[in-house]
Amino acid sequence: MNCRMKIFILLIIVIVNISCSTEKADLVLMNGDIYTLEDDHPWASAVAISGNKIIAVLDSSNEIKKYTGSNTRIIDIEGKLAVPGFIDAHVHFAGFSAQQHDIMLMNVDSDAGLVKEVQRVVPLVGEGEWITGGQWSGAIQWEAGKGDIRRLVSKNRWEPDRGIIDKYTENNPCFFSSYDGELYLANTAALTAAGLEDSKLRGMKHKNGRLTGLIYRGSPAIIKIRDAIKPKSEERILNEYRAGLKRLREMGIVEVHDMIHDMEEVDRYLKLQEAGELTCRVWIRPWLDLQEFMFELGNEMGMHPETRERDYFLRYGGFKSANDGMLGSRGAMLFEPYTDRPDYKGHYQQYNSDSETFGNLVGNPEVYYEYCKKAVEHGFCVDSHAIGDRGISEVLDVLERIKADLNADMSMFRIIHAEIVQPGEFDRMKALNVIAETNPSQLPDDMRWVVDRIGPEREKLAFPFRKFIDKGIIMNFGSDVPGNAGAIFLNHPKYVLNAAVNRTNYNGEPEGGWLPQHKITMDEALRAHTLFGAYACMREDAVRGSIKTGKLADITIVDRNIIKNNPTDVVNMDILYTIVDGKVVFEK
């Protein structure tokens, strides 16, 4: 055998060995427009996934064949768009989950609407469970009052009667409230549970000698009913969590950053994870009230609550603080008074004031400083709700002290909302290297009434997404679901991206967008909703948040190319597949 033949045979053997040694994928995506968010390889056609990691990102689907084996699932994307999975960096998951099963009356102001919603909820909650809340007419009145839900109250307001729901709620006591807390409705089961079925207490409405179930604010009957309400069963709450997780995967959301008020919420995540039902990553953010408790347990950022090991699926994050209120309720702290209330500039919260001064304009920055100092000393960051220009400025004052006094790395600290930002504050944020955690989902609601609150000049400062990016400040997106007493926040990524890129509501209004100088590109918005959400978790963008060989496999496939299409089309985007940690958790 001559030398050339030997070399040829040797090459064949090497090629065959390489081919045989190629790792086979568990899941393959092919024939797609895959937008990776990797600058050196922005577009691809195919992706191979083994276990929970991406093992190949390929320009041609023909190349994917060597990664397929007898057990490989192949998904032909058929030219649709794949992007990194969406990360919602600001949720109140317990409330969002409850919203899926609880009564939702904010858009209800009629008997027919009430009956329809009751019929939806009763089969979900279980026999004997109380159904409470509702806040009927809240969103309707907020719309009418341009943001002030107490401004317009109809003289002929709807006053429901228990008779319209009794036949649907025989086994479920119901106690519903109006948006403004002026009226309540108790069904017969609730009146009976409270011993009020034949009562004539003040504030209880009678008609033809019969209790209607309607109760007015201030009635002692309200206290009696509240005393009779039984808390939700644990199984009901777990079912709410399951419903919340289902909604997340239907929306292409692969991770949430959740603010928790008690450790029971952590226990529920653990139960669902143990049962294989936790279908999205969770970054747990305890409120500052839990700080000492977390320290006593020896908890650390990035640590799984049970294994105590570094984890990328369920783990503790930074603490959540609230440093001012909401702009709509005139709680956000401003340097100058509210335009529509010249005697008021907003209020402090418990984390930056003494208890004696809570709600007043006399704060105590030392309270917040001590919280932040203890957090840094124990390896934690603090994520601070600050909406008004003064609220933001005073947070930055304290964080600058923390950085100087402790030589602290502030890059994982977040300014949450950061809605009304004075020009000089961007440089301070950049110097600290803090993250701007913004909420585009609130823009469609706020843009209708911000000018009423703060006037046309300060309005120009609102939701300054463009400025954050131009100043080199890392910005991520959160929805803040489930919302508040006057608005329902929508956390589907199509609404979040639309608000950031187009700055319109879901109907494309106003034409050209509100304060269009603050618009950002679709690429920038995607990064805020994916890669930078991962970065905000102890720089986990190194291991996830984009589509790259070696990274964790979190991918969402949508029905249209929102990168190449007209950006206004994003509001029509539908989710086709959601892949979390290498597993398909949703497919349409």
Coordinates of C-alpha atoms in Angstrom, one line a residue:
M1 CA 0.0 0.0 0.0
N2 CA 1.5 3.3 -1.1
C3 CA 1.9 6.3 1.2
R4 CA -1.0 8.3 -0.4
M5 CA -3.4 5.4 0.1
K6 CA -2.4 5.1 3.8
I7 CA -3.0 8.8 4.3
F8 CA -6.4 8.6 2.6
I9 CA -7.5 5.6 4.7
L10 CA -6.3 7.4 7.9
L11 CA -8.3 10.5 7.0
I12 CA -11.4 8.4 6.4
I13 CA -11.0 6.8 9.8
V14 CA -10.5 10.2 11.5
I15 CA -13.7 11.6 9.8
V16 CA -15.7 8.5 10.8
N17 CA -14.5 8.8 14.4
I18 CA -15.3 12.5 14.6
S19 CA -18.8 11.8 13.1
C20 CA -19.5 9.0 15.6
S21 CA -18.2 11.0 18.5
T22 CA -20.5 14.0 17.9
E23 CA -22.8 14.4 20.9
K24 CA -26.4 13.5 20.0
A25 CA -29.0 16.1 20.9
D26 CA -32.2 15.5 22.9
L27 CA -33.8 18.4 21.1
V28 CA -33.2 20.1 17.8
L29 CA -34.6 23.2 16.3
M30 CA -34.2 23.7 12.6
N31 CA -35.2 25.7 9.6
G32 CA -35.7 28.9 11.7
D33 CA -34.8 32.5 11.9
I34 CA -32.9 32.2 15.2
Y35 CA -32.0 35.6 16.7
T36 CA -29.2 34.8 19.2
L37 CA -28.4 38.2 20.8
E38 CA -24.7 37.3 20.3
D39 CA -23.0 40.1 18.4
D40 CA -20.5 37.8 16.6
H41 CA -23.2 35.4 15.5
P42 CA -26.6 37.2 15.5
W43 CA -28.5 34.9 13.2
A44 CA -28.7 31.1 12.9
S45 CA -30.8 28.5 11.3
A46 CA -30.6 25.6 13.8
V47 CA -29.9 24.8 17.4
A48 CA -29.0 21.5 19.1
I49 CA -29.8 21.0 22.8
S50 CA -28.5 18.1 25.0
G51 CA -29.9 18.0 28.5
N52 CA -30.3 21.6 29.6
K53 CA -27.5 23.1 27.5
I54 CA -27.1 24.3 24.0
I55 CA -24.5 22.2 22.2
A56 CA -24.6 23.8 18.7
V57 CA -25.8 26.9 17.0
L58 CA -25.6 26.4 13.3
D59 CA -26.0 28.6 10.2
S60 CA -27.5 25.8 8.1
S61 CA -30.1 23.2 9.1
N62 CA -28.2 20.7 6.9
E63 CA -25.5 20.7 9.6
I64 CA -27.9 19.6 12.3
K65 CA -28.0 16.0 11.0
K66 CA -24.9 14.9 12.8
Y67 CA -26.5 15.9 16.1
T68 CA -29.6 13.9 15.6
G69 CA -30.1 10.3 16.8
S70 CA -32.9 7.9 17.4
N71 CA -34.0 9.6 20.5
T72 CA -33.7 13.2 19.3
R73 CA -36.9 15.3 19.1
I74 CA -36.8 17.5 16.0
I75 CA -38.9 20.7 15.8
D76 CA -39.1 22.2 12.3
I77 CA -39.6 25.9 13.1
E78 CA -40.7 26.5 9.4
G79 CA -39.1 29.9 9.1
K80 CA -40.5 31.3 12.4
L81 CA -38.5 33.4 14.8
A82 CA -36.7 31.9 17.8
V83 CA -35.3 34.2 20.5
P84 CA -33.9 33.8 24.0
G85 CA -36.6 33.1 26.5
F86 CA -38.3 36.1 28.0
I87 CA -37.4 37.1 31.6
D88 CA -39.9 39.1 33.7
A89 CA -37.7 40.9 36.2
H90 CA -40.5 42.2 38.4
V91 CA -43.5 40.1 39.5
H92 CA -45.6 39.6 42.6
F93 CA -46.1 36.0 41.7
A94 CA -48.5 35.1 44.6
G95 CA -50.8 37.9 43.5
F96 CA -50.4 37.2 39.8
S97 CA -51.2 33.5 40.4
A98 CA -54.2 34.3 42.6
Q99 CA -55.5 36.6 39.8
Q100 CA -55.9 33.5 37.6
H101 CA -58.4 32.0 40.0
D102 CA -59.7 34.9 42.1
I103 CA -62.7 37.0 41.2
M104 CA -61.7 39.9 38.9
L105 CA -64.3 42.6 38.7
M106 CA -62.2 45.7 37.8
N107 CA -63.9 45.7 34.3
V108 CA -67.3 44.7 35.7
D109 CA -70.2 47.2 36.3
S110 CA -73.3 45.1 35.5
D111 CA -75.2 42.1 36.7
A112 CA -74.4 40.1 33.6
G113 CA -70.7 40.8 34.0
L114 CA -70.8 39.7 37.6
V115 CA -72.6 36.5 36.9
K116 CA -70.1 35.6 34.1
E117 CA -67.1 36.1 36.3
V118 CA -68.6 34.2 39.3
Q119 CA -69.4 31.3 37.0
R120 CA -65.7 31.3 35.9
V121 CA -64.3 31.3 39.4
V122 CA -66.5 28.9 41.4
P123 CA -65.4 25.7 39.6
L124 CA -61.8 26.7 40.2
V125 CA -61.7 27.3 44.0
G126 CA -63.2 24.2 45.5
E127 CA -66.3 23.8 47.7
G128 CA -66.4 25.8 50.9
E129 CA -63.7 28.2 49.8
W130 CA -64.4 31.9 50.3
I131 CA -64.3 34.2 47.2
T132 CA -63.3 37.7 48.1
G133 CA -62.1 41.0 46.7
G134 CA -62.9 41.9 43.1
Q135 CA -62.7 45.7 43.2
W136 CA -65.6 46.1 40.8
S137 CA -65.5 49.0 38.3
G138 CA -61.9 49.9 39.3
A139 CA -60.4 49.9 35.7
I140 CA -63.5 51.6 34.4
Q141 CA -63.4 54.4 36.9
W142 CA -59.7 54.8 36.4
E143 CA -60.2 55.2 32.7
A144 CA -63.0 57.8 33.3
G145 CA -61.0 59.7 35.8
K146 CA -57.7 59.7 33.9
G147 CA -55.9 58.0 36.7
D148 CA -57.8 59.2 39.8
I149 CA -60.2 56.4 40.7
R150 CA -61.9 58.7 43.3
R151 CA -62.5 61.6 40.9
L152 CA -65.5 60.4 39.1
V153 CA -68.2 58.4 40.9
S154 CA -71.4 58.0 38.9
K155 CA -74.6 59.2 40.7
N156 CA -76.3 56.2 39.2
R157 CA -73.6 53.8 40.2
W158 CA -74.2 50.0 39.9
E159 CA -75.4 48.5 43.2
P160 CA -75.6 44.7 42.8
D161 CA -77.9 42.3 44.7
R162 CA -76.9 39.0 46.2
G163 CA -79.8 37.3 44.4
I164 CA -78.1 37.4 41.1
I165 CA -75.2 35.2 42.3
D166 CA -76.7 33.1 45.1
K167 CA -77.7 30.1 42.9
Y168 CA -74.1 29.9 41.6
T169 CA -72.5 30.3 45.0
E170 CA -74.4 28.1 47.5
N171 CA -71.2 26.4 48.7
N172 CA -68.9 29.4 48.5
P173 CA -69.3 32.4 50.7
C174 CA -68.6 35.6 48.7
F175 CA -67.6 39.0 49.8
F176 CA -66.8 41.5 47.0
S177 CA -65.7 45.1 47.2
S178 CA -66.0 48.1 44.9
Y179 CA -62.9 49.7 43.6
D180 CA -63.1 52.6 46.1
G181 CA -64.1 50.6 49.2
E182 CA -67.4 52.4 49.4
L183 CA -69.6 49.4 48.8
Y184 CA -69.4 45.6 49.5
L185 CA -71.5 42.7 48.4
A186 CA -72.1 39.6 50.5
N187 CA -73.9 36.6 49.2
T188 CA -76.3 34.5 51.4
A189 CA -73.6 32.0 52.3
A190 CA -71.3 34.8 53.6
L191 CA -74.1 36.5 55.6
T192 CA -75.0 33.1 57.1
A193 CA -71.3 32.4 58.0
A194 CA -71.1 35.7 59.8
G195 CA -74.5 35.3 61.6
L196 CA -76.0 38.2 59.7
E197 CA -78.7 36.6 57.6
D198 CA -81.5 38.4 59.5
S199 CA -79.5 41.4 60.7
K200 CA -80.4 45.0 60.6
L201 CA -77.1 46.5 61.4
R202 CA -76.3 50.0 60.2
G203 CA -75.1 50.2 56.6
M204 CA -76.8 47.0 55.4
K205 CA -79.2 47.8 52.5
H206 CA -82.7 46.4 52.7
K207 CA -85.2 46.2 49.9
N208 CA -88.9 45.3 50.6
G209 CA -87.8 44.0 54.0
R210 CA -85.0 41.8 52.6
L211 CA -81.3 42.2 52.8
T212 CA -79.8 42.8 49.4
G213 CA -76.3 41.8 50.5
L214 CA -75.1 45.3 49.7
I215 CA -73.2 46.9 52.6
Y216 CA -71.9 50.5 52.8
R217 CA -68.5 51.6 54.1
G218 CA -68.4 51.9 57.9
S219 CA -71.0 49.3 58.6
P220 CA -70.2 47.0 61.6
A221 CA -71.4 44.1 59.4
I222 CA -68.1 44.5 57.4
I223 CA -66.1 43.7 60.5
K224 CA -68.2 40.6 61.3
I225 CA -67.9 39.2 57.8
R226 CA -64.2 39.8 57.7
D227 CA -63.9 37.9 61.0
A228 CA -65.8 35.0 59.5
I229 CA -63.6 34.7 56.4
K230 CA -61.6 31.5 56.3
P231 CA -58.1 31.7 54.7
K232 CA -57.5 29.9 51.5
S233 CA -56.6 26.2 51.8
E234 CA -53.0 25.4 50.9
E235 CA -54.1 23.2 48.0
R236 CA -56.1 26.1 46.6
I237 CA -53.0 28.3 46.7
L238 CA -50.9 25.6 45.1
N239 CA -53.5 25.4 42.3
E240 CA -53.2 29.1 41.9
Y241 CA -49.4 28.8 41.5
R242 CA -49.9 26.1 39.0
A243 CA -52.3 28.3 37.0
G244 CA -49.8 31.2 37.2
L245 CA -47.0 28.9 35.9
K246 CA -49.3 27.8 33.1
R247 CA -49.9 31.4 32.0
L248 CA -46.2 32.2 32.1
R249 CA -45.2 29.3 29.8
E250 CA -48.1 30.2 27.4
M251 CA -46.5 33.7 27.2
G252 CA -43.0 32.5 26.5
I253 CA -41.7 33.6 29.9
V254 CA -38.9 31.4 31.2
E255 CA -38.0 33.2 34.4
V256 CA -39.5 35.6 37.0
H257 CA -38.0 37.7 39.7
D258 CA -40.5 37.5 42.5
M259 CA -40.9 39.7 45.6
I260 CA -41.9 37.5 48.5
H261 CA -43.4 38.6 51.8
D262 CA -43.1 35.3 53.7
M263 CA -41.2 32.1 53.6
E264 CA -44.4 30.1 52.8
E265 CA -44.0 31.4 49.3
V266 CA -40.6 29.7 49.1
D267 CA -42.0 26.5 50.5
R268 CA -44.6 26.4 47.6
Y269 CA -41.9 26.8 45.0
L270 CA -40.0 23.9 46.6
K271 CA -43.1 21.7 46.6
L272 CA -43.8 22.4 43.0
Q273 CA -40.1 21.8 42.0
E274 CA -40.1 18.5 43.9
A275 CA -43.2 17.5 42.0
G276 CA -41.6 18.5 38.7
E277 CA -44.2 21.3 38.2
L278 CA -41.9 24.4 38.5
T279 CA -41.7 25.3 34.8
C280 CA -39.8 28.5 35.0
R281 CA -36.8 29.8 36.8
V282 CA -37.4 31.9 39.9
W283 CA -35.1 34.6 41.4
I284 CA -36.5 35.1 44.9
R285 CA -36.4 38.6 46.3
P286 CA -37.4 38.8 49.9
W287 CA -38.7 42.2 51.2
L288 CA -36.3 43.9 53.6
D289 CA -38.6 42.9 56.5
L290 CA -37.1 39.4 56.1
Q291 CA -33.5 40.5 56.3
E292 CA -32.6 39.4 59.8
F293 CA -34.4 36.1 59.3
M294 CA -32.5 35.4 56.1
F295 CA -29.2 36.2 57.8
E296 CA -30.0 33.9 60.8
L297 CA -30.6 31.0 58.3
G298 CA -27.3 31.7 56.6
N299 CA -28.9 32.2 53.3
E300 CA -26.9 33.7 50.5
M301 CA -27.6 35.2 47.0
G302 CA -27.7 32.6 44.4
M303 CA -28.3 29.8 46.9
H304 CA -31.1 27.2 46.5
P305 CA -33.4 27.4 49.5
E306 CA -33.1 23.6 50.2
T307 CA -29.8 22.3 48.8
R308 CA -28.0 25.4 49.9
E309 CA -25.9 25.2 46.7
R310 CA -25.4 27.7 43.9
D311 CA -28.4 27.2 41.6
Y312 CA -29.6 28.6 38.3
F313 CA -33.2 27.6 38.6
L314 CA -34.6 28.4 42.1
R315 CA -32.5 30.7 44.2
Y316 CA -32.4 33.7 46.5
G317 CA -31.7 37.1 45.1
G318 CA -31.4 40.6 46.5
F319 CA -33.7 42.2 49.0
K320 CA -36.6 44.4 47.8
S321 CA -37.1 47.8 49.3
A322 CA -39.8 50.5 48.7
N323 CA -38.6 54.1 49.0
D324 CA -41.6 56.1 47.8
G325 CA -45.1 55.5 46.5
M326 CA -46.9 55.4 43.2
L327 CA -47.2 58.4 40.9
G328 CA -50.9 57.7 40.2
S329 CA -51.8 57.9 43.9
R330 CA -49.4 60.9 44.3
G331 CA -47.1 58.8 46.6
A332 CA -44.0 59.1 44.4
M333 CA -41.6 61.6 46.0
L334 CA -41.0 64.8 43.9
F335 CA -38.7 67.8 44.4
E336 CA -41.6 70.1 43.4
P337 CA -45.3 69.6 44.4
Y338 CA -47.8 67.7 42.3
T339 CA -49.4 69.9 39.7
D340 CA -52.9 68.7 40.6
R341 CA -52.1 68.9 44.4
P342 CA -49.8 71.9 45.1
D343 CA -49.6 71.1 48.8
Y344 CA -48.1 67.6 48.4
K345 CA -44.8 66.1 47.2
G346 CA -45.3 62.4 47.9
H347 CA -44.3 60.2 50.8
Y348 CA -41.6 58.0 52.3
Q349 CA -42.0 54.3 53.0
Q350 CA -41.0 52.4 56.1
Y351 CA -37.5 51.5 54.8
N352 CA -36.4 55.1 54.6
S353 CA -38.2 56.8 57.5
D354 CA -38.9 56.4 61.2
S355 CA -42.2 54.8 62.1
E356 CA -43.4 58.0 63.7
T357 CA -43.0 59.9 60.4
F358 CA -44.3 57.3 58.0
G359 CA -46.4 58.9 55.3
N360 CA -44.9 62.4 55.9
L361 CA -42.2 64.3 54.1
V362 CA -39.8 63.8 57.0
G363 CA -37.7 60.8 56.2
N364 CA -34.6 59.3 57.8
P365 CA -32.0 58.1 55.3
E366 CA -30.1 56.4 58.0
V367 CA -32.8 53.7 58.2
Y368 CA -32.3 52.8 54.5
Y369 CA -28.5 53.2 54.9
E370 CA -28.5 50.6 57.7
Y371 CA -30.6 48.2 55.7
C372 CA -28.2 48.5 52.7
K373 CA -25.1 48.2 54.9
K374 CA -26.3 45.0 56.5
A375 CA -27.2 43.6 53.1
V376 CA -23.7 44.3 51.6
E377 CA -22.0 42.9 54.7
H378 CA -23.9 39.6 54.2
G379 CA -23.3 39.5 50.5
F380 CA -26.6 40.7 49.3
C381 CA -27.8 43.7 47.1
V382 CA -30.9 45.8 47.5
D383 CA -33.4 46.5 44.8
S384 CA -35.2 49.8 45.6
H385 CA -38.6 51.0 44.4
A386 CA -38.1 54.6 43.5
I387 CA -40.5 56.4 41.1
G388 CA -40.3 60.1 41.7
D389 CA -37.3 62.3 40.9
R390 CA -36.7 63.0 44.6
G391 CA -37.2 59.4 45.5
I392 CA -34.6 58.3 43.0
S393 CA -32.2 61.0 44.0
E394 CA -32.3 60.1 47.7
V395 CA -31.8 56.4 46.9
L396 CA -28.7 57.3 44.9
D397 CA -27.5 59.5 47.8
V398 CA -27.5 56.5 50.1
L399 CA -26.0 54.1 47.6
E400 CA -23.1 56.5 46.9
R401 CA -22.4 56.4 50.7
I402 CA -22.5 52.6 50.7
K403 CA -20.1 52.4 47.9
A404 CA -17.7 54.8 49.5
D405 CA -17.9 53.5 53.1
L406 CA -17.8 49.8 52.2
N407 CA -15.9 49.9 48.9
A408 CA -18.9 48.0 47.7
D409 CA -19.6 46.7 44.2
M410 CA -23.0 48.2 43.4
S411 CA -23.5 46.6 40.0
M412 CA -26.2 44.2 41.2
F413 CA -28.2 46.9 43.0
R414 CA -31.3 47.9 41.1
I415 CA -33.4 51.1 40.9
I416 CA -36.9 49.8 40.4
H417 CA -39.4 51.7 38.2
A418 CA -37.1 54.8 37.8
E419 CA -40.0 56.6 36.2
I420 CA -39.4 60.3 36.5
V421 CA -35.6 60.9 36.2
Q422 CA -33.9 64.3 36.3
P423 CA -31.1 64.7 33.7
G424 CA -28.3 64.7 36.2
E425 CA -29.2 61.4 37.8
F426 CA -28.2 59.3 34.8
D427 CA -24.5 60.0 35.3
R428 CA -24.8 59.1 39.0
M429 CA -26.5 55.8 38.1
K430 CA -23.8 55.1 35.6
A431 CA -21.0 55.9 38.0
L432 CA -22.5 53.5 40.6
N433 CA -23.1 51.0 37.8
V434 CA -26.5 50.2 39.1
I435 CA -29.3 48.5 37.1
A436 CA -32.4 50.4 35.9
E437 CA -35.3 47.9 36.4
T438 CA -38.1 49.5 34.3
N439 CA -41.7 48.6 33.7
P440 CA -42.9 49.3 30.1
S441 CA -46.1 47.5 31.0
Q442 CA -47.2 50.5 33.1
L443 CA -46.6 53.0 30.3
P444 CA -49.9 52.5 28.4
D445 CA -51.8 53.4 31.6
D446 CA -49.6 56.1 33.0
M447 CA -49.2 58.1 29.8
R448 CA -52.9 59.1 29.9
W449 CA -52.6 61.0 33.2
V450 CA -48.9 61.8 34.0
V451 CA -49.3 65.3 32.6
D452 CA -52.2 65.9 35.1
R453 CA -50.0 64.8 38.0
I454 CA -46.7 66.6 37.2
G455 CA -47.3 69.0 34.3
P456 CA -45.9 69.1 30.7
E457 CA -42.2 69.8 31.6
R458 CA -41.7 67.0 34.0
E459 CA -43.8 64.7 31.8
K460 CA -40.9 64.8 29.3
L461 CA -38.8 62.9 31.9
A462 CA -41.2 59.9 32.1
F463 CA -40.1 56.4 31.2
P464 CA -36.7 57.5 29.8
F465 CA -35.7 54.1 28.2
R466 CA -33.6 55.8 25.4
K467 CA -31.6 57.8 27.9
F468 CA -30.7 54.8 30.1
I469 CA -29.3 53.0 27.0
D470 CA -27.5 56.0 25.6
K471 CA -25.8 56.5 29.0
G472 CA -24.7 52.9 29.1
I473 CA -26.9 51.9 32.0
I474 CA -27.9 48.3 32.1
M475 CA -31.7 48.2 31.9
N476 CA -34.0 45.2 32.3
F477 CA -37.7 44.8 32.0
G478 CA -40.3 43.7 34.6
S479 CA -44.1 43.8 34.4
D480 CA -45.1 44.4 38.1
V481 CA -48.0 42.1 37.7
P482 CA -50.7 41.8 38.9
G483 CA -51.2 45.6 39.0
N484 CA -53.0 47.9 41.4
A485 CA -56.4 49.1 42.4
G486 CA -56.9 51.1 39.2
A487 CA -55.0 49.2 36.5
I488 CA -54.4 45.6 35.3
F489 CA -50.8 45.2 34.2
L490 CA -50.3 42.9 31.2
N491 CA -47.1 40.9 31.3
H492 CA -47.3 39.2 27.9
P493 CA -43.9 40.1 26.2
K494 CA -45.7 41.5 23.2
Y495 CA -47.2 44.2 25.3
V496 CA -44.0 44.9 27.2
L497 CA -42.0 45.2 23.9
N498 CA -44.7 47.3 22.2
A499 CA -44.7 49.8 25.1
A500 CA -40.9 50.1 25.0
V501 CA -40.4 50.2 21.2
N502 CA -43.5 52.0 20.0
R503 CA -44.6 53.7 23.2
T504 CA -48.3 53.2 22.4
N505 CA -51.1 51.4 24.0
Y506 CA -52.3 48.0 22.6
N507 CA -54.4 49.8 20.0
G508 CA -51.5 51.8 18.6
E509 CA -52.4 55.1 20.3
P510 CA -51.2 57.8 20.3
E511 CA -50.1 57.7 16.7
G512 CA -46.3 58.0 16.6
G513 CA -46.0 57.1 20.3
W514 CA -46.0 59.0 23.5
L515 CA -42.8 61.0 24.1
P516 CA -41.2 59.3 21.0
Q517 CA -37.7 60.7 21.9
H518 CA -37.6 57.9 24.5
K519 CA -38.2 55.0 22.0
I520 CA -35.7 52.2 21.8
T521 CA -35.1 49.6 19.1
M522 CA -36.5 46.1 19.1
D523 CA -33.0 44.6 19.6
E524 CA -32.5 46.8 22.6
A525 CA -35.9 45.9 24.0
L526 CA -35.2 42.2 23.5
R527 CA -31.9 42.5 25.4
A528 CA -33.7 44.2 28.3
H529 CA -36.3 41.4 28.4
T530 CA -33.8 38.5 28.1
L531 CA -30.1 38.9 28.4
F532 CA -30.0 41.8 30.9
G533 CA -32.6 40.0 33.1
A534 CA -30.0 37.2 33.4
Y535 CA -27.2 39.7 34.0
A536 CA -29.2 41.2 36.9
C537 CA -29.0 37.8 38.6
M538 CA -25.3 37.9 39.7
R539 CA -24.2 38.2 36.0
E540 CA -25.8 35.0 34.9
D541 CA -25.7 36.3 31.4
A542 CA -22.5 34.4 31.2
V543 CA -24.4 31.1 31.3
R544 CA -27.9 32.0 29.9
G545 CA -30.0 34.8 28.4
S546 CA -28.8 34.4 24.8
I547 CA -28.6 31.5 22.3
K548 CA -25.0 30.3 22.4
T549 CA -23.1 27.0 22.5
G550 CA -22.6 26.1 26.2
K551 CA -25.4 28.3 27.6
L552 CA -28.5 27.0 29.3
A553 CA -31.3 26.3 26.8
D554 CA -34.1 28.8 27.4
I555 CA -35.7 29.6 24.1
T556 CA -39.0 31.1 23.0
I557 CA -40.4 30.6 19.4
V558 CA -42.9 33.2 18.1
D559 CA -45.1 33.3 15.0
R560 CA -43.5 36.4 13.3
N561 CA -40.2 38.1 12.9
I562 CA -40.4 41.0 15.2
I563 CA -36.8 42.0 14.3
K564 CA -37.3 42.4 10.6
N565 CA -41.0 43.3 10.5
N566 CA -42.6 46.7 11.2
P567 CA -42.1 47.1 15.0
T568 CA -45.8 47.9 15.4
D569 CA -46.6 44.3 14.5
V570 CA -45.2 43.1 17.7
V571 CA -48.5 43.6 19.5
N572 CA -49.9 40.7 17.4
M573 CA -47.1 38.3 18.3
D574 CA -48.2 34.8 19.4
I575 CA -46.1 32.2 21.3
L576 CA -45.6 28.9 19.6
Y577 CA -43.1 27.1 21.8
T578 CA -41.5 27.8 25.2
I579 CA -38.3 25.9 26.1
V580 CA -37.0 26.1 29.7
D581 CA -33.8 24.4 30.8
G582 CA -33.9 22.3 27.6
K583 CA -37.4 21.1 28.1
V584 CA -40.4 22.1 25.9
V585 CA -42.9 23.3 28.5
F586 CA -45.4 24.8 26.1
E587 CA -46.3 24.2 22.5
K588 CA -49.3 25.7 20.7

